[in-house]
Amino acid sequence: MSSFEARCQQIDHLCQKMDAMLEKFNSLMDVFDARTSQSAQRSQDPAVDDLRNQVNDMQGVRRSERSNESPESDVDDVESLPDHRAQQPSGHLVSDSQGKLRYVGGTTNLILIEAVQSLGDQRTSPIFNTPGSTGSHSSSVIGLPFFSGSSTSLRLPMAMSPDQVSFPPQYVSDLLVHLYFDQLHYTFPILFKPYFMRQYGKLAARNPNDAPDPGFLCVFFAVCACASGLLPRPAGGGVATASAGRPGQEFYEKSWLLYYGSTGQGTIEQVQCLALLSVCSAGWNTLTQAWKFAGQAVRTAQDLGLHTGLRRPAQDEPNELLMEQMGRRVWWSVYGLDRLLSMCLGRPMAADDDDCDCGLPLDMADEQLEVYCRDPTTGYGASSALAGFLAFSELCKIASKIVKSTRTVQRALGSRGLKKELQAQTEMLDRQLQRWLQDLPDVVKFSPNRSDDDGRLHLTMCIITFILHAASIINLQRPWASDKHELIESPHEARNQRNLSSAEQCVQAARSCIHTAELILFRVPPSHYLAFSVHQLGVAGILLLRTSPTIPPPASVQEDVQKCIGHLGELESVWSGAERSKAILQDLLRRATEAADSGSFELFGGVAEQRDMLDPDFFVNFEAAQNFQS
């Protein structure tokens, strides 16, 4: 009897265990169903479907291009290699000695990570611990060698600490913060406005004895520095003094010094601070420093793994989704910043597109994104103020490919074997530019025709994207137009689908840039956008003069150049580099008209010297070409 009771108790105990297991299983299934429905909701978003269709179209164009190529190719077709980045993680996020997540990639490091994983449970291993997490085996597993405790960076003893910083009056900081989010934020969405405003409210209401958050503080002063350039400038021409030409310099210096106080840490605030300092420097026409800051911002973002799109663990699903979207915004902000400044200076870009797996952020305003992350089933409606920035980011990717292809074309123009391959690549990039223009959202494309608030928000990015589009055409077609021997022998050989030669496409793009420039002064804020726009405006005017087939230039060319000079003169008060570009254009135009007014070419010593003031690679005098052929 006793054995029977013992068996009954054993069975009862097993049933209790089964009930507990079933409860856990049911709860896990509920979580799984919820996440599956959220994933399905995101995969059915129209923006995602549209992006997927664009990628498929581009891949179809590339496949058709490769099918038409000859089998004997002298150039390795890198794009024909299969891309498994979507199936395989490009790296890992591991904890450093301070518990902050850092990115580690590469095959050799993967071996190291797998070895550490084998020493303990992945969920309890300290290399995967998130800040604040604890594990029972954390003391028995060693972290990665370059993130050990001894590798912690030392704090600079002379760096400024938060308690040493003086703050501007409340009304001044309120004005600057409002200006920043009103005029600059959605053109450069590196900050999340709801979070920033909550932190700003805490900063304003803090106890004087409480030390503010140093990470937020360096971002706050960088915002004030950028917003100072948005304040109205006194009329009357150029900047009189260097200090007057650098509004917000005091805030800039405080932000920079506070940043150095956090050297060695890995936070998203560091990326934001460096990027905003770069924007501010570009607005002052200190482009070299801006380019350096942009490169540092890219490196800091890569340190956090933002270029990979890897999800960063959070306490709950809404915060994790919000962190993912914010990481995407930060990455594409620094990506475009680096691209524009590198193109402006003709310098190397900090990030390679082959290393970037980060998707574009959702087309949502900040407040709408916060609601969506709490409940993804709500979906989202029409395009937001972020639509122009997303279109700009897509164009930056194409412009980056063009810059890389241009270097190849310039090196290979002497090789007839490579010329056909490179010309096919140029045609493919040209089609990508055309497709981008066709797919540009109407809210951005037709924003100049609207006078409401939405039109005002999109107009700035409309101007910037059209100038970048014109610059991309010039970069793409300029190397082919410079082959003057081919232009003389067969001027109709290289033409696009619109029956325009490379030289004609460059001239058309330059005119488009000049006609867009009348809106720059009123809509493009002092930033890397303004620096790039003014630079391209000057290049456009010079290109029109130096590609003129005759001296003096035709009346239409002179009219466009005079417009360009006028626009540059208006921009002198907000960006000092416009003054020098205007002077170069005025001198070129004066020399051309003086040569014609003199009734002879004695000013330049003859026709040969006359050509020297023009671009020798772009000189297309068809009358001379006919004489040459005869």
XYZ file of C-alpha atoms in Angstrom, residues 38-279:
242
model
C 4.940 42.537 -35.866
C 7.472 41.178 -38.345
C 4.742 40.520 -40.890
C 3.398 44.037 -40.393
C 6.834 45.530 -41.049
C 7.451 43.330 -44.089
C 4.158 44.525 -45.607
C 4.983 48.224 -45.235
C 4.640 49.992 -48.604
C 8.033 51.700 -48.167
C 9.738 48.324 -47.726
C 7.886 46.842 -50.726
C 8.840 49.831 -52.879
C 12.494 49.608 -51.851
C 12.491 45.856 -52.575
C 11.032 46.505 -56.055
C 13.707 49.131 -56.760
C 16.460 46.709 -55.742
C 14.976 43.982 -57.960
C 14.796 46.416 -60.882
C 18.427 47.425 -60.392
C 19.493 43.783 -60.207
C 17.532 43.071 -63.397
C 19.320 45.902 -65.178
C 22.683 44.562 -64.017
C 21.821 41.038 -65.192
C 20.804 42.350 -68.620
C 24.009 44.369 -68.824
C 26.096 41.272 -68.046
C 24.192 39.147 -70.574
C 25.101 41.611 -73.331
C 28.780 41.719 -72.426
C 31.360 39.674 -74.289
C 32.631 36.553 -72.478
C 36.214 37.773 -72.716
C 36.068 40.415 -70.013
C 39.212 42.188 -68.907
C 37.540 43.542 -65.762
C 36.418 41.454 -62.799
C 32.686 41.904 -62.386
C 32.496 42.240 -58.634
C 28.747 42.800 -58.664
C 28.191 39.346 -60.191
C 29.356 37.663 -56.994
C 26.529 36.342 -54.801
C 25.712 38.526 -51.825
C 25.137 36.470 -48.692
C 25.213 39.407 -46.304
C 21.461 39.148 -45.726
C 21.789 35.507 -44.624
C 25.006 35.743 -42.612
C 25.726 38.259 -39.841
C 28.516 40.630 -40.791
C 29.808 40.802 -37.231
C 28.902 40.784 -33.563
C 28.170 43.293 -30.849
C 30.258 42.498 -27.792
C 30.637 44.234 -24.444
C 33.740 46.232 -23.674
C 35.315 46.581 -20.232
C 32.678 49.174 -19.274
C 29.703 47.089 -20.427
C 29.149 49.135 -23.613
C 28.420 47.300 -26.855
C 31.100 47.526 -29.551
C 31.227 46.039 -33.030
C 33.672 43.265 -33.916
C 33.804 41.656 -37.358
C 36.076 39.644 -39.592
C 36.760 35.955 -40.047
C 39.592 35.733 -37.525
C 37.576 37.482 -34.828
C 34.654 35.164 -35.563
C 36.914 32.255 -34.620
C 37.754 34.012 -31.355
C 34.105 34.771 -30.595
C 33.043 31.186 -31.299
C 35.760 29.970 -28.949
C 34.533 32.240 -26.158
C 30.952 31.165 -26.852
C 31.954 27.547 -26.398
C 33.176 28.309 -22.856
C 29.732 29.203 -21.562
C 26.123 29.930 -22.334
C 25.758 32.753 -24.850
C 23.139 34.377 -22.643
C 25.451 34.464 -19.623
C 28.797 35.090 -21.293
C 30.120 38.568 -20.453
C 31.060 39.258 -24.073
C 27.344 39.261 -24.821
C 26.151 40.858 -21.587
C 24.304 44.120 -22.033
C 24.949 46.946 -19.574
C 23.446 46.071 -16.218
C 22.989 42.365 -16.964
C 24.418 39.687 -14.707
C 25.118 36.009 -15.170
C 26.057 33.110 -12.944
C 29.055 32.211 -15.110
C 30.265 35.772 -15.737
C 33.322 35.340 -13.551
C 34.459 32.135 -15.291
C 34.537 33.424 -18.896
C 37.175 35.831 -20.165
C 36.189 38.748 -22.418
C 37.816 39.579 -25.726
C 41.491 40.579 -25.401
C 41.156 44.097 -26.792
C 38.225 44.849 -24.441
C 39.851 43.717 -21.188
C 39.916 45.948 -18.121
C 43.507 47.041 -18.673
C 42.604 48.437 -22.105
C 40.247 51.076 -20.695
C 41.198 54.480 -22.085
C 42.429 57.008 -19.583
C 40.509 60.206 -19.089
C 42.425 63.289 -20.158
C 43.226 65.169 -16.931
C 43.014 68.615 -18.550
C 39.710 67.952 -20.336
C 36.716 70.065 -19.374
C 34.266 68.461 -16.953
C 30.507 69.177 -16.974
C 30.632 71.111 -13.696
C 33.092 73.597 -15.254
C 30.757 74.593 -18.085
C 28.769 77.817 -18.109
C 25.343 77.734 -19.737
C 23.669 80.348 -21.923
C 20.563 82.139 -20.620
C 17.417 80.042 -20.836
C 15.781 82.240 -23.488
C 18.882 81.964 -25.684
C 19.094 78.191 -25.458
C 15.326 77.896 -26.062
C 15.662 79.995 -29.210
C 18.623 78.012 -30.521
C 17.016 74.625 -29.865
C 13.815 75.770 -31.588
C 15.780 77.058 -34.599
C 17.700 73.823 -34.922
C 14.659 71.551 -34.972
C 12.687 73.935 -37.172
C 15.262 74.465 -39.926
C 17.943 71.779 -39.753
C 16.594 68.675 -38.046
C 14.756 66.902 -40.868
C 17.528 67.645 -43.353
C 19.963 65.950 -40.956
C 17.968 63.684 -38.592
C 20.830 62.563 -36.395
C 18.875 63.377 -33.217
C 15.594 61.963 -31.927
C 13.619 65.056 -30.979
C 11.378 63.580 -28.209
C 14.387 62.155 -26.363
C 16.450 65.318 -26.832
C 13.643 67.546 -25.562
C 13.122 65.342 -22.491
C 16.830 65.553 -21.691
C 16.825 69.283 -22.381
C 13.915 69.726 -19.960
C 15.850 67.853 -17.275
C 18.899 70.033 -17.953
C 16.875 73.230 -17.603
C 15.140 72.067 -14.402
C 18.155 70.491 -12.738
C 19.448 71.397 -9.317
C 22.590 73.568 -9.600
C 24.446 71.036 -7.461
C 23.565 68.136 -9.778
C 26.092 67.315 -12.486
C 24.456 67.075 -15.945
C 24.948 64.096 -18.225
C 28.262 64.766 -20.052
C 27.181 62.841 -23.153
C 24.036 64.886 -23.634
C 25.873 68.081 -22.733
C 28.351 67.848 -25.625
C 25.432 67.199 -28.021
C 23.495 70.145 -26.570
C 26.351 72.597 -27.136
C 26.916 71.219 -30.645
C 23.233 71.871 -31.392
C 23.624 75.440 -30.108
C 26.704 75.923 -32.300
C 24.870 74.740 -35.432
C 21.764 76.783 -34.624
C 23.815 79.957 -34.135
C 24.545 79.898 -37.857
C 20.800 79.974 -38.532
C 20.333 83.344 -36.838
C 19.736 86.293 -39.200
C 22.917 87.894 -40.528
C 23.360 91.667 -40.868
C 22.904 92.839 -44.441
C 25.677 94.502 -46.366
C 27.939 91.945 -47.915
C 30.683 89.716 -46.683
C 31.886 88.966 -43.231
C 34.059 91.615 -41.679
C 35.952 89.635 -39.065
C 36.865 86.035 -38.418
C 34.889 85.964 -35.160
C 31.805 87.343 -36.894
C 32.226 84.673 -39.547
C 32.011 81.889 -36.967
C 28.723 82.261 -35.116
C 28.420 79.843 -32.235
C 32.170 79.422 -31.799
C 31.899 79.468 -27.991
C 29.358 76.626 -28.033
C 31.511 74.780 -30.557
C 34.555 74.950 -28.295
C 32.622 73.734 -25.246
C 31.189 70.794 -27.170
C 34.607 69.831 -28.501
C 36.251 70.011 -25.071
C 33.466 67.981 -23.468
C 33.820 65.384 -26.210
C 37.497 64.930 -25.390
C 36.481 64.344 -21.794
C 34.722 61.159 -22.932
C 37.611 59.777 -24.986
C 37.683 55.997 -24.986
C 33.964 55.540 -24.435
C 31.598 54.219 -27.066
C 28.265 56.048 -27.123
C 25.877 57.252 -29.774
C 26.191 60.757 -28.290
C 29.810 60.807 -29.475
C 28.703 60.130 -33.049
C 26.081 62.859 -32.827
C 28.526 65.348 -31.332
C 31.218 64.779 -33.968
C 28.704 64.952 -36.808
C 27.198 68.204 -35.550
C 30.662 69.720 -35.102
C 31.364 68.760 -38.716
C 28.141 70.440 -39.860
